[in-house]
């Protein structure tokens, strides 16, 4: 519910309890409602917030003057004059969302409502010698292409989020756990990217972003304690406890691709690309369940779908996945484990059932197991959601 319409105790402008802060709280509550519900009438906004009609009218007038909302037609079919519908003004701000992988960079540009206006893919081999020294330029090329499609420029951007394999160490600013992306290891990378894009840039682990996507619009919407297990060319996890993403001291929480298991030795020398959407690896959990390894289970040359159609191979994949999940569950005790990535998608519900069966009878908590059902690229979806959160915190702050 929005803050009450009765002004608080006068004090220094901008301090809690002052009319200015209460107005800003009410403004944000209404803006968030319009984001969540779409166009609403003044009456419905008043019902949802508990604000009086005069206060709601003043608030909407203030937001219209600030170019944060506008009217979009009217609601008819009821007694009396038609009621105007209010919605977020999509031009109030724009964001960029990107996903980087070993073969290129994909960029989206969207308005403040989340509507995608432009998309660009730049192909580039991450280990090519010329690519190593022009990472920022490649990112700019991808974003510029998406901006051109949207009819926008750099000045229109309020936030940018890039998903990459590995994780940024908060102490050094360097990307770790991603040796297969050599061009992304500069200590000045964030500053370099901000300079070419003209807006602050957040660099986030790609699997963490996939977990954000699940939290907003996927299998984890009703859960505060869950683990997303990414099973693809690379293997990793994102751990959410109490609604908060667990990052760890060096940003490496969830790097389960390196996790030693029976039949999977400890990885030395940082050669694996786990904890991310892209990898390979010659040890650890990743060497048991990556897409490359799974494709080889039936003798090589098979697609993931063909492997999963073989019951013997499917049983073996489920056993391996369950072994890794059991290790994670024993430590963090999640309510839910979401299986995502190409291996999980190929196995589908048959794989989920077998993983659950493998976990039955263990002296461990029994989380729910779900297969991700998100459409499109969950990493880009998570990057977009994260960028929108950052931009809205800026744009919707009327204090």
CSV table of C-alpha atoms in Angstrom, one decimal, residues 51-269:
chain,number,residue,atom,x,y,z
A,51,UNK,CA,-5.1,7.0,-1.7
A,52,UNK,CA,-8.0,9.4,-1.8
A,53,UNK,CA,-9.3,10.6,-5.1
A,54,UNK,CA,-7.8,14.1,-4.7
A,55,UNK,CA,-4.4,12.7,-3.8
A,56,UNK,CA,-4.5,10.3,-6.7
A,57,UNK,CA,-5.5,13.0,-9.1
A,58,UNK,CA,-2.6,15.2,-7.9
A,59,UNK,CA,-0.2,12.4,-8.1
A,60,UNK,CA,-1.1,11.5,-11.7
A,61,UNK,CA,-0.9,15.1,-12.7
A,62,UNK,CA,2.6,15.3,-11.2
A,63,UNK,CA,3.7,12.1,-13.0
A,64,UNK,CA,2.2,13.4,-16.3
A,65,UNK,CA,4.1,16.6,-15.9
A,66,UNK,CA,7.3,14.6,-15.3
A,67,UNK,CA,6.7,12.6,-18.5
A,68,UNK,CA,6.6,9.4,-16.5
A,69,UNK,CA,2.9,8.5,-17.3
A,70,UNK,CA,0.4,9.4,-20.0
A,71,UNK,CA,-3.1,8.6,-20.8
A,72,UNK,CA,-3.9,5.8,-23.3
A,73,UNK,CA,-7.5,5.9,-24.2
A,74,UNK,CA,-10.4,5.4,-21.8
A,75,UNK,CA,-12.5,2.7,-20.2
A,76,UNK,CA,-16.2,2.7,-21.4
A,77,UNK,CA,-19.1,0.4,-20.7
A,78,UNK,CA,-20.0,1.8,-17.3
A,79,UNK,CA,-22.4,4.5,-16.1
A,80,UNK,CA,-21.1,8.1,-16.2
A,81,UNK,CA,-18.3,9.5,-18.3
A,82,UNK,CA,-15.6,7.3,-19.7
A,83,UNK,CA,-12.6,6.8,-17.3
A,84,UNK,CA,-9.2,7.7,-18.6
A,85,UNK,CA,-6.5,5.0,-18.6
A,86,UNK,CA,-3.0,5.8,-17.4
A,87,UNK,CA,0.1,3.9,-18.3
A,88,UNK,CA,3.9,4.3,-18.0
A,89,UNK,CA,5.3,6.5,-20.7
A,90,UNK,CA,7.6,4.1,-22.5
A,91,UNK,CA,9.9,6.9,-23.6
A,92,UNK,CA,10.8,7.8,-20.0
A,93,UNK,CA,14.0,5.7,-20.2
A,94,UNK,CA,15.8,2.9,-22.1
A,95,UNK,CA,18.2,0.1,-21.2
A,96,UNK,CA,20.6,-2.2,-22.9
A,97,UNK,CA,20.9,-5.9,-22.0
A,98,UNK,CA,23.7,-8.1,-23.4
A,99,UNK,CA,25.0,-11.7,-23.4
A,100,UNK,CA,28.6,-12.5,-24.2
A,101,UNK,CA,29.7,-16.0,-25.1
A,102,UNK,CA,32.8,-17.5,-26.8
A,103,UNK,CA,31.3,-16.9,-30.3
A,104,UNK,CA,29.9,-13.4,-30.0
A,105,UNK,CA,27.9,-10.8,-28.2
A,106,UNK,CA,24.1,-10.3,-28.4
A,107,UNK,CA,22.5,-6.9,-27.4
A,108,UNK,CA,18.9,-5.9,-26.8
A,109,UNK,CA,17.6,-2.4,-26.3
A,110,UNK,CA,14.3,-1.9,-24.5
A,111,UNK,CA,12.1,0.9,-23.2
A,112,UNK,CA,11.3,1.4,-19.5
A,113,UNK,CA,8.3,-0.9,-19.8
A,114,UNK,CA,10.5,-3.8,-21.0
A,115,UNK,CA,9.4,-3.7,-24.6
A,116,UNK,CA,12.3,-4.8,-26.8
A,117,UNK,CA,12.9,-2.2,-29.6
A,118,UNK,CA,16.2,-3.4,-31.1
A,119,UNK,CA,18.4,-6.5,-31.2
A,120,UNK,CA,21.9,-7.1,-32.7
A,121,UNK,CA,24.3,-10.0,-32.7
A,122,UNK,CA,28.0,-9.5,-33.3
A,123,UNK,CA,29.9,-12.7,-34.1
A,124,UNK,CA,33.4,-12.8,-32.7
A,125,UNK,CA,35.7,-15.7,-31.7
A,126,UNK,CA,36.6,-14.8,-28.1
A,127,UNK,CA,40.0,-16.4,-28.3
A,128,UNK,CA,41.0,-14.7,-31.6
A,129,UNK,CA,44.1,-12.5,-31.1
A,130,UNK,CA,42.4,-9.4,-32.5
A,131,UNK,CA,39.3,-9.9,-30.4
A,132,UNK,CA,41.2,-9.9,-27.1
A,133,UNK,CA,42.2,-6.3,-27.5
A,134,UNK,CA,38.9,-4.8,-28.7
A,135,UNK,CA,36.2,-6.2,-26.3
A,136,UNK,CA,34.8,-2.8,-25.5
A,137,UNK,CA,34.5,-2.0,-29.2
A,138,UNK,CA,32.6,-5.2,-30.0
A,139,UNK,CA,30.2,-4.5,-27.1
A,140,UNK,CA,29.7,-1.0,-28.5
A,141,UNK,CA,29.1,-2.4,-32.0
A,142,UNK,CA,26.4,-4.7,-30.7
A,143,UNK,CA,24.7,-2.0,-28.7
A,144,UNK,CA,24.9,0.5,-31.5
A,145,UNK,CA,23.2,-1.9,-33.9
A,146,UNK,CA,20.3,-2.4,-31.4
A,147,UNK,CA,20.1,1.3,-30.8
A,148,UNK,CA,19.9,2.0,-34.6
A,149,UNK,CA,17.0,-0.4,-34.9
A,150,UNK,CA,15.2,1.3,-32.0
A,151,UNK,CA,15.9,4.8,-33.4
A,152,UNK,CA,17.8,5.8,-30.3
A,153,UNK,CA,21.2,7.0,-29.2
A,154,UNK,CA,23.6,6.4,-26.3
A,155,UNK,CA,22.1,9.4,-24.4
A,156,UNK,CA,18.8,7.5,-24.2
A,157,UNK,CA,20.3,4.7,-22.1
A,158,UNK,CA,19.8,4.7,-18.4
A,159,UNK,CA,21.5,1.3,-17.6
A,160,UNK,CA,23.3,-1.6,-19.2
A,161,UNK,CA,23.8,-5.1,-17.9
A,162,UNK,CA,26.1,-7.7,-19.5
A,163,UNK,CA,25.9,-11.4,-18.8
A,164,UNK,CA,29.2,-13.3,-19.1
A,165,UNK,CA,30.6,-16.6,-18.1
A,166,UNK,CA,32.5,-16.3,-14.9
A,167,UNK,CA,32.1,-13.6,-12.3
A,168,UNK,CA,33.6,-10.2,-11.5
A,169,UNK,CA,35.7,-10.3,-8.3
A,170,UNK,CA,34.4,-7.4,-6.1
A,171,UNK,CA,37.9,-6.8,-4.7
A,172,UNK,CA,39.9,-6.7,-7.9
A,173,UNK,CA,37.2,-5.9,-10.6
A,174,UNK,CA,38.6,-8.7,-12.7
A,175,UNK,CA,36.6,-11.5,-14.4
A,176,UNK,CA,37.3,-14.9,-12.8
A,177,UNK,CA,36.3,-18.5,-13.8
A,178,UNK,CA,36.3,-17.7,-17.5
A,179,UNK,CA,39.7,-18.4,-19.1
A,180,UNK,CA,38.0,-18.9,-22.4
A,181,UNK,CA,37.1,-15.2,-22.6
A,182,UNK,CA,40.6,-13.6,-22.5
A,183,UNK,CA,39.4,-10.2,-23.7
A,184,UNK,CA,37.2,-9.8,-20.6
A,185,UNK,CA,39.9,-10.0,-18.0
A,186,UNK,CA,41.0,-6.3,-17.8
A,187,UNK,CA,40.8,-4.6,-14.5
A,188,UNK,CA,39.4,-1.5,-16.3
A,189,UNK,CA,36.8,-3.4,-18.2
A,190,UNK,CA,33.8,-1.8,-16.5
A,191,UNK,CA,35.2,1.7,-17.0
A,192,UNK,CA,36.0,0.9,-20.6
A,193,UNK,CA,32.5,-0.4,-21.3
A,194,UNK,CA,30.9,2.6,-19.6
A,195,UNK,CA,33.0,5.0,-21.7
A,196,UNK,CA,32.0,3.4,-25.0
A,197,UNK,CA,28.3,3.1,-24.1
A,198,UNK,CA,27.8,6.4,-22.2
A,199,UNK,CA,26.1,4.8,-19.2
A,200,UNK,CA,27.2,2.8,-16.2
A,201,UNK,CA,27.6,-0.9,-17.0
A,202,UNK,CA,27.0,-3.9,-14.7
A,203,UNK,CA,28.8,-7.2,-15.5
A,204,UNK,CA,27.0,-10.2,-14.1
A,205,UNK,CA,27.5,-13.9,-14.2
A,206,UNK,CA,25.3,-15.4,-16.9
A,207,UNK,CA,23.9,-18.2,-14.8
A,208,UNK,CA,22.9,-15.7,-12.1
A,209,UNK,CA,21.0,-13.8,-14.7
A,210,UNK,CA,19.2,-17.0,-15.8
A,211,UNK,CA,18.2,-17.3,-12.1
A,212,UNK,CA,16.9,-13.8,-12.2
A,213,UNK,CA,14.8,-14.6,-15.2
A,214,UNK,CA,13.3,-17.7,-13.4
A,215,UNK,CA,12.5,-15.5,-10.4
A,216,UNK,CA,10.6,-12.9,-12.5
A,217,UNK,CA,8.8,-15.0,-15.0
A,218,UNK,CA,9.8,-18.7,-14.7
A,219,UNK,CA,9.7,-21.7,-12.4
A,220,UNK,CA,11.0,-19.9,-9.3
A,221,UNK,CA,8.4,-17.1,-9.1
A,222,UNK,CA,7.0,-18.3,-5.8
A,223,UNK,CA,10.2,-19.3,-4.1
A,224,UNK,CA,12.7,-17.4,-2.0
A,225,UNK,CA,15.2,-20.3,-1.6
A,226,UNK,CA,16.1,-22.0,-4.8
A,227,UNK,CA,19.0,-23.2,-6.9
A,228,UNK,CA,19.2,-22.9,-10.7
A,229,UNK,CA,21.5,-25.6,-12.2
A,230,UNK,CA,22.8,-24.7,-15.6
A,231,UNK,CA,23.5,-27.8,-17.8
A,232,UNK,CA,24.9,-26.8,-21.1
A,233,UNK,CA,28.3,-26.6,-22.8
A,234,UNK,CA,29.3,-25.2,-19.4
A,235,UNK,CA,27.9,-26.2,-16.0
A,236,UNK,CA,27.2,-23.9,-13.1
A,237,UNK,CA,24.6,-22.9,-10.6
A,238,UNK,CA,23.0,-19.8,-9.1
A,239,UNK,CA,21.9,-19.9,-5.5
A,240,UNK,CA,19.2,-17.7,-4.1
A,241,UNK,CA,18.6,-17.8,-0.3
A,242,UNK,CA,16.0,-15.6,1.4
A,243,UNK,CA,15.3,-14.0,-1.9
A,244,UNK,CA,18.9,-12.8,-2.2
A,245,UNK,CA,21.4,-14.0,-4.8
A,246,UNK,CA,24.4,-15.6,-3.1
A,247,UNK,CA,27.7,-14.3,-4.6
A,248,UNK,CA,30.5,-15.4,-2.3
A,249,UNK,CA,33.6,-13.6,-1.2
A,250,UNK,CA,35.1,-13.5,-4.7
A,251,UNK,CA,31.9,-13.6,-6.8
A,252,UNK,CA,32.3,-17.3,-7.4
A,253,UNK,CA,29.4,-18.8,-5.5
A,254,UNK,CA,27.7,-21.5,-7.6
A,255,UNK,CA,30.8,-22.5,-9.6
A,256,UNK,CA,29.7,-26.2,-9.3
A,257,UNK,CA,31.3,-27.1,-12.6
A,258,UNK,CA,34.5,-27.3,-10.6
A,259,UNK,CA,33.0,-29.5,-7.9
A,260,UNK,CA,34.8,-32.8,-7.4
A,261,UNK,CA,32.6,-35.8,-7.4
A,262,UNK,CA,33.1,-39.6,-7.7
A,263,UNK,CA,34.5,-40.1,-11.2
A,264,UNK,CA,35.2,-36.4,-11.5
A,265,UNK,CA,38.5,-35.2,-10.2
A,266,UNK,CA,39.3,-31.8,-8.8
A,267,UNK,CA,40.1,-29.3,-11.5
A,268,UNK,CA,43.6,-27.7,-11.3
A,269,UNK,CA,44.9,-24.7,-13.1
